[in-house]
JSON list of C-alpha atoms in Angstrom, two decimals:
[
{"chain": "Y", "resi": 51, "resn": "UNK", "atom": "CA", "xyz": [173.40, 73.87, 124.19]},
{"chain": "Y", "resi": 52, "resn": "UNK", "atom": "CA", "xyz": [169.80, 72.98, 125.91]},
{"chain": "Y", "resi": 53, "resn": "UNK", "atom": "CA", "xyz": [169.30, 70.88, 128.42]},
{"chain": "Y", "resi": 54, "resn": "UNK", "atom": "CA", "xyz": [166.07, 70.04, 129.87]},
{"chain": "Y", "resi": 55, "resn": "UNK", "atom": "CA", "xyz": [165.59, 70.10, 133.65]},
{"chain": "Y", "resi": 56, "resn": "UNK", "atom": "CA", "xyz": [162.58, 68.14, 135.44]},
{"chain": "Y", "resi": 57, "resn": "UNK", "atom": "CA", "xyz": [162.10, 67.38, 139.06]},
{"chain": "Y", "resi": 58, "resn": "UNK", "atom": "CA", "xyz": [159.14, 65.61, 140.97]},
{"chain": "Y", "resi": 59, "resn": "UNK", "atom": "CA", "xyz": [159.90, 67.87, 143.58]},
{"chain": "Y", "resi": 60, "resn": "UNK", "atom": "CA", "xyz": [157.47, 70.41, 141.26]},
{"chain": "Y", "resi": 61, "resn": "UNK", "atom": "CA", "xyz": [154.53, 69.73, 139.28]},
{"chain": "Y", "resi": 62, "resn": "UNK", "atom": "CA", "xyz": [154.74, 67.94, 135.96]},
{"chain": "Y", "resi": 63, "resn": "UNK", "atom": "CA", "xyz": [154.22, 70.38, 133.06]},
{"chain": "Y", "resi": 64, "resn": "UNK", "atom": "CA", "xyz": [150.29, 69.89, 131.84]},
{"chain": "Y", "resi": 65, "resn": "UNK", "atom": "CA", "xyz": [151.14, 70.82, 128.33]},
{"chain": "Y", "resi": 66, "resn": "UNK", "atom": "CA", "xyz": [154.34, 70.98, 125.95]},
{"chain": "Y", "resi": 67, "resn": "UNK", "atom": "CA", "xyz": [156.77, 72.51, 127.77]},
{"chain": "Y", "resi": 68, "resn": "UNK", "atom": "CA", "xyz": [159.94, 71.67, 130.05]},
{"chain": "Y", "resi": 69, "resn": "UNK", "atom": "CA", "xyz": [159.77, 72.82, 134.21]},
{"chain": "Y", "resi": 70, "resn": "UNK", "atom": "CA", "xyz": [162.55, 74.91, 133.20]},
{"chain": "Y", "resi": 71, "resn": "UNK", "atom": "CA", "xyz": [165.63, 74.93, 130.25]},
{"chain": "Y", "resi": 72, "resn": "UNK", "atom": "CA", "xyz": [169.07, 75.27, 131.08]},
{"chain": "Y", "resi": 73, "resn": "UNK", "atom": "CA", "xyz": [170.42, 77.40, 128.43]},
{"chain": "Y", "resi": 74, "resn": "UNK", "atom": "CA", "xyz": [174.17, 77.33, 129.65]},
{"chain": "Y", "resi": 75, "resn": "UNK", "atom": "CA", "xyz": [174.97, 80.59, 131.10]},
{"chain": "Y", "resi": 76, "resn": "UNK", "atom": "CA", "xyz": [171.12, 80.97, 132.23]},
{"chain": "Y", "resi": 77, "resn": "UNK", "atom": "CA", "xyz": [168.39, 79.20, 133.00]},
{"chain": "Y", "resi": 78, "resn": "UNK", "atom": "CA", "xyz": [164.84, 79.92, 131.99]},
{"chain": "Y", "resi": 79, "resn": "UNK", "atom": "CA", "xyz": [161.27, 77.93, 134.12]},
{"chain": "Y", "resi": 80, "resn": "UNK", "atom": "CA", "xyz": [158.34, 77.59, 133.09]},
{"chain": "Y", "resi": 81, "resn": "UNK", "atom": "CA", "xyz": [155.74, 79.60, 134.70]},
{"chain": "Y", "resi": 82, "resn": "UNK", "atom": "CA", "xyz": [154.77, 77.87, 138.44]},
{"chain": "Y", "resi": 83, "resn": "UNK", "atom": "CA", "xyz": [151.10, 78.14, 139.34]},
{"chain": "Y", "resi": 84, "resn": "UNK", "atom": "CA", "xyz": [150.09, 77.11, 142.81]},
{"chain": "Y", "resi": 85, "resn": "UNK", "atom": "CA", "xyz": [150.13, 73.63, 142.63]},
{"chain": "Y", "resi": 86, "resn": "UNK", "atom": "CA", "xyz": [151.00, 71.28, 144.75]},
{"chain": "Y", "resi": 87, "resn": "UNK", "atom": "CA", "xyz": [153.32, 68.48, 143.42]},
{"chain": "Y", "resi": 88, "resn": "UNK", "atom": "CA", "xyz": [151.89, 65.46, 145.21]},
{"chain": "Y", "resi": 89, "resn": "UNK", "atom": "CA", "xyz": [148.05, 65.90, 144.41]},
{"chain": "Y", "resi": 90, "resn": "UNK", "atom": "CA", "xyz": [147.63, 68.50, 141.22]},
{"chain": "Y", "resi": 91, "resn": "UNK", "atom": "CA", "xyz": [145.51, 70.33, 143.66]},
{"chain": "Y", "resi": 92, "resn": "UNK", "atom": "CA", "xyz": [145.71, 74.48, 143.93]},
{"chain": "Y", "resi": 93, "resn": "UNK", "atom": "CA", "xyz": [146.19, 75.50, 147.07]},
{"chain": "Y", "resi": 94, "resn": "UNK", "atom": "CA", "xyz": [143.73, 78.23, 148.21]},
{"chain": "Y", "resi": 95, "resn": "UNK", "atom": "CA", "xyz": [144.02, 81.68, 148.29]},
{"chain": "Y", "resi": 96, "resn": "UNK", "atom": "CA", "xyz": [146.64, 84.03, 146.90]},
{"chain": "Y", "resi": 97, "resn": "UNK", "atom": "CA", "xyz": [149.49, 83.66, 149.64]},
{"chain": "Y", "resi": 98, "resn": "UNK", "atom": "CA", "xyz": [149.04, 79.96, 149.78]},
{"chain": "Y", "resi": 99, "resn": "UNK", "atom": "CA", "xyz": [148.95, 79.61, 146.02]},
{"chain": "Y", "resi": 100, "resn": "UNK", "atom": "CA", "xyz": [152.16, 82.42, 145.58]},
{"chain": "Y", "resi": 101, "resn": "UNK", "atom": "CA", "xyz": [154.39, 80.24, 148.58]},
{"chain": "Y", "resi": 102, "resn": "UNK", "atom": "CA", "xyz": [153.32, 76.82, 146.98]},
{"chain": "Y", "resi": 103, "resn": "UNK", "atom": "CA", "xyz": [154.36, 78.39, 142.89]},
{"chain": "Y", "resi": 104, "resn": "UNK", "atom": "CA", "xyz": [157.90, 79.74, 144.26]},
{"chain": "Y", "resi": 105, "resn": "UNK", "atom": "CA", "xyz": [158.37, 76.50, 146.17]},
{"chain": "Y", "resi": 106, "resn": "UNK", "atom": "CA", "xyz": [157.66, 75.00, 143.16]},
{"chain": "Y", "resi": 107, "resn": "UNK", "atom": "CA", "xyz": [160.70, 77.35, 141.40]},
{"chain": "Y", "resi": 108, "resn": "UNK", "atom": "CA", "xyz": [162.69, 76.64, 143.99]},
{"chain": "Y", "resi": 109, "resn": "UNK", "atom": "CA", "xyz": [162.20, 73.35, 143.96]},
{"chain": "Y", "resi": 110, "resn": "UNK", "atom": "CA", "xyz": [163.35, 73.22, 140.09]},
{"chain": "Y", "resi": 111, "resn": "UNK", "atom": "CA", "xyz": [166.65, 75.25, 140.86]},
{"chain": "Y", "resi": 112, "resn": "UNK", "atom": "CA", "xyz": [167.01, 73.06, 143.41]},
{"chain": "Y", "resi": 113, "resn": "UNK", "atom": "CA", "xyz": [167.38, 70.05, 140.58]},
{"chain": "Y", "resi": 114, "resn": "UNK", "atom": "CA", "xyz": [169.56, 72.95, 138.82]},
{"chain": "Y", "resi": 115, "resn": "UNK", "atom": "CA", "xyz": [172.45, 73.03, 141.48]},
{"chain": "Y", "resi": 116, "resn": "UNK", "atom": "CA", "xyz": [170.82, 76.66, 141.74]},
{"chain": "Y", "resi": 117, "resn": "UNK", "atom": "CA", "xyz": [169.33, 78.94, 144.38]},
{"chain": "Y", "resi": 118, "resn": "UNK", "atom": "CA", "xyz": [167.06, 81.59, 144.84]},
{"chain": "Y", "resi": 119, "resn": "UNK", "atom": "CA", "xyz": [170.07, 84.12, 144.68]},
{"chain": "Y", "resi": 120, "resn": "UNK", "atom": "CA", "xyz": [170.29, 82.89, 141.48]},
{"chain": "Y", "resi": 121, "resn": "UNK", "atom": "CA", "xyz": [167.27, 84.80, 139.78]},
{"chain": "Y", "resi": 122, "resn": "UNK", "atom": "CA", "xyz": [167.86, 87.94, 138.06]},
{"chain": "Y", "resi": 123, "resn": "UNK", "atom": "CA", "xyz": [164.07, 88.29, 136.53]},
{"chain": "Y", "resi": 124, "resn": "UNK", "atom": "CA", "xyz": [160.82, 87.22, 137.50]},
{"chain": "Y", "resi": 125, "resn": "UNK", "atom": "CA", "xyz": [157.28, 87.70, 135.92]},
{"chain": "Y", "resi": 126, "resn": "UNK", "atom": "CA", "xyz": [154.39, 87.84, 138.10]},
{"chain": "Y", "resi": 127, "resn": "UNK", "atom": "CA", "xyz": [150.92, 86.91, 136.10]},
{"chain": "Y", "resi": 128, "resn": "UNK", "atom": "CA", "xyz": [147.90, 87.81, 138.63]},
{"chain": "Y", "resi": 129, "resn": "UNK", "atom": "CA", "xyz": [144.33, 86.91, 138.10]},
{"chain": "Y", "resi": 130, "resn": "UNK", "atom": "CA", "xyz": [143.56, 89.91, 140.66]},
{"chain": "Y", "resi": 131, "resn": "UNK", "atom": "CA", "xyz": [145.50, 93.12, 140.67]},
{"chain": "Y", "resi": 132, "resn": "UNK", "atom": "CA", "xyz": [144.38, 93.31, 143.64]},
{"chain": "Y", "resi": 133, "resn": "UNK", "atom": "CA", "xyz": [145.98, 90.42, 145.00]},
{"chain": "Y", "resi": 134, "resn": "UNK", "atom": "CA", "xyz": [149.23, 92.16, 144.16]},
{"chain": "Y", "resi": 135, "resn": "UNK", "atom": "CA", "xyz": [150.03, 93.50, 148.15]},
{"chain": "Y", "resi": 136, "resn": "UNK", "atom": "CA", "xyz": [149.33, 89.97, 149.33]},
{"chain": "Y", "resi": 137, "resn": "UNK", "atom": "CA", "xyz": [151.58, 88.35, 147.00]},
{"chain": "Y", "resi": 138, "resn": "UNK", "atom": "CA", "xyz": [154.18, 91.16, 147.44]},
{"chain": "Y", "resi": 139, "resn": "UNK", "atom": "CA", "xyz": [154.53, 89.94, 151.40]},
{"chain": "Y", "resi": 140, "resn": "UNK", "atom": "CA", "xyz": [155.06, 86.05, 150.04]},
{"chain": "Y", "resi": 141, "resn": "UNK", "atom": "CA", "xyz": [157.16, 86.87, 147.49]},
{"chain": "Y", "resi": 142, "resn": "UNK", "atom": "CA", "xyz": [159.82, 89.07, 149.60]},
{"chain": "Y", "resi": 143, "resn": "UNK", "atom": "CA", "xyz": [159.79, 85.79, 151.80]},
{"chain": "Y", "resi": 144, "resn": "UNK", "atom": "CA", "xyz": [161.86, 83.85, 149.12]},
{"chain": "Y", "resi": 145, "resn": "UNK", "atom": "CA", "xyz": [164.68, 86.64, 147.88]},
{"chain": "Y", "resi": 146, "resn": "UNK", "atom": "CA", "xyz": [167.47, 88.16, 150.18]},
{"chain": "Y", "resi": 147, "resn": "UNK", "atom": "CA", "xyz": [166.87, 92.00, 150.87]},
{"chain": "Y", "resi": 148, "resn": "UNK", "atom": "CA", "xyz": [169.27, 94.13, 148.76]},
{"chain": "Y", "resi": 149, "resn": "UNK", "atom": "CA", "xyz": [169.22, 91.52, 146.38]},
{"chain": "Y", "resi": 150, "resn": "UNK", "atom": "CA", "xyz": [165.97, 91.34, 144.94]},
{"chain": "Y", "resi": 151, "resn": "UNK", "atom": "CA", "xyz": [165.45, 90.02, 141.50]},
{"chain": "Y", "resi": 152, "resn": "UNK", "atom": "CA", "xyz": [164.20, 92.65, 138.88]},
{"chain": "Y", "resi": 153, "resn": "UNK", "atom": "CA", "xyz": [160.66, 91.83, 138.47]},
{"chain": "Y", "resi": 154, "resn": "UNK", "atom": "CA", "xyz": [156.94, 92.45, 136.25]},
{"chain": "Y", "resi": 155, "resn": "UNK", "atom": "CA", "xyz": [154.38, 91.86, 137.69]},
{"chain": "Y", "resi": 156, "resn": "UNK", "atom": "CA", "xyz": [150.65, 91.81, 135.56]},
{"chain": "Y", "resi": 157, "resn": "UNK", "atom": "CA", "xyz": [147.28, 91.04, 135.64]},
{"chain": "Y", "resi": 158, "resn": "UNK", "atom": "CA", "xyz": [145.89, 88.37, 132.84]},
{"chain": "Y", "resi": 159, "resn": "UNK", "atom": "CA", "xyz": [142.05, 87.70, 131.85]},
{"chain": "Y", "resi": 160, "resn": "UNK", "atom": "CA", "xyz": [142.72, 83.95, 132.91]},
{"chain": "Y", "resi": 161, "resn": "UNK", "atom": "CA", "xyz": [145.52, 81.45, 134.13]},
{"chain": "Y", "resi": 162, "resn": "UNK", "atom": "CA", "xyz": [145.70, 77.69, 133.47]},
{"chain": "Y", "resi": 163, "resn": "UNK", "atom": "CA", "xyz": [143.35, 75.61, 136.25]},
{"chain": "Y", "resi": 164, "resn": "UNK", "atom": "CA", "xyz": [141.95, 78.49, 137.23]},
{"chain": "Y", "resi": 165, "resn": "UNK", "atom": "CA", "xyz": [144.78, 79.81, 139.65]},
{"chain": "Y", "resi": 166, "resn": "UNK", "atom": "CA", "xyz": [145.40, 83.42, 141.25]},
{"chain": "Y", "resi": 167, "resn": "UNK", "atom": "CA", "xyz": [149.06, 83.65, 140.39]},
{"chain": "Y", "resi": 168, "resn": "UNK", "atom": "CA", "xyz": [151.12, 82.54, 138.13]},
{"chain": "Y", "resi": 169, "resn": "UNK", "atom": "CA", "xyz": [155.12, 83.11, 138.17]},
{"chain": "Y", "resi": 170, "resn": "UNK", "atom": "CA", "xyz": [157.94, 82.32, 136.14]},
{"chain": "Y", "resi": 171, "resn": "UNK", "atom": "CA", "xyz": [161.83, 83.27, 136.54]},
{"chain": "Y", "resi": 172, "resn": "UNK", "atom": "CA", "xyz": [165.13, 83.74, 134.74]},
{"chain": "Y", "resi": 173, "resn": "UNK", "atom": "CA", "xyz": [168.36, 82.50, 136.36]},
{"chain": "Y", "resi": 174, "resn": "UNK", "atom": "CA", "xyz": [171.89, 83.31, 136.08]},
{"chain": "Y", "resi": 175, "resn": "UNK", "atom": "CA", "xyz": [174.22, 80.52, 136.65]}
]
């Protein structure tokens, strides 16, 4: 069983791929760059770009019936290893202490529209 879940709440996939598939017992997005729903525009800077791409996963749980508590597993593409400590403080910002989400983070040569960070998430239903 797939099911394919899409929200305007997030930005509308800019290639051939779902926001995220719902895969029965877990749920699967697509990775979220910093873009804001409303205008297709990044927002600037790593924190602003990391708080606007896990709105944007939040945002598709949301149209899920799922939470934040609901992510076992996320993968953290940086264009800047060095952005890593700056995106660390945003990211702790959206998981409950003690119950973090296991997590990679890596740096890439490139992400799509030229963003900082790019992050995508595995759910548990």
């Amino acid at each position: 069983m797939k099911k394919i879940i899409a929200t305007p709440n997030a930005p509308a996939a800019i290639g051939p791929y779902a926001q995220a598939v719902d895969g029965g017992s877990v749920l699967i997005t697509s990775g979220q760059l910093g873009l804001d729903p409303t205008t297709g525009e990044l927002a600037q800077g790593i924190e602003a770009q990391t708080r606007r791409a896990l709105e944007n996963v939040k945002a598709i749980l949301a149209q899920a019936g799922l939470t934040m508590d609901s992510v076992i597993k996320t993968t953290v593409f940086l264009q800047h290893m060095s952005d890593f400590a700056a995106m660390n403080v945003v990211y702790a910002e959206f998981f409950t202490q003690g119950s973090y989400p296991a997590r990679s983070a890596v740096e890439v040569g490139a992400l799509p529209k030229g963003g900082l960070v790019e992050i995508e998430c595995i759910c548990v239903k």
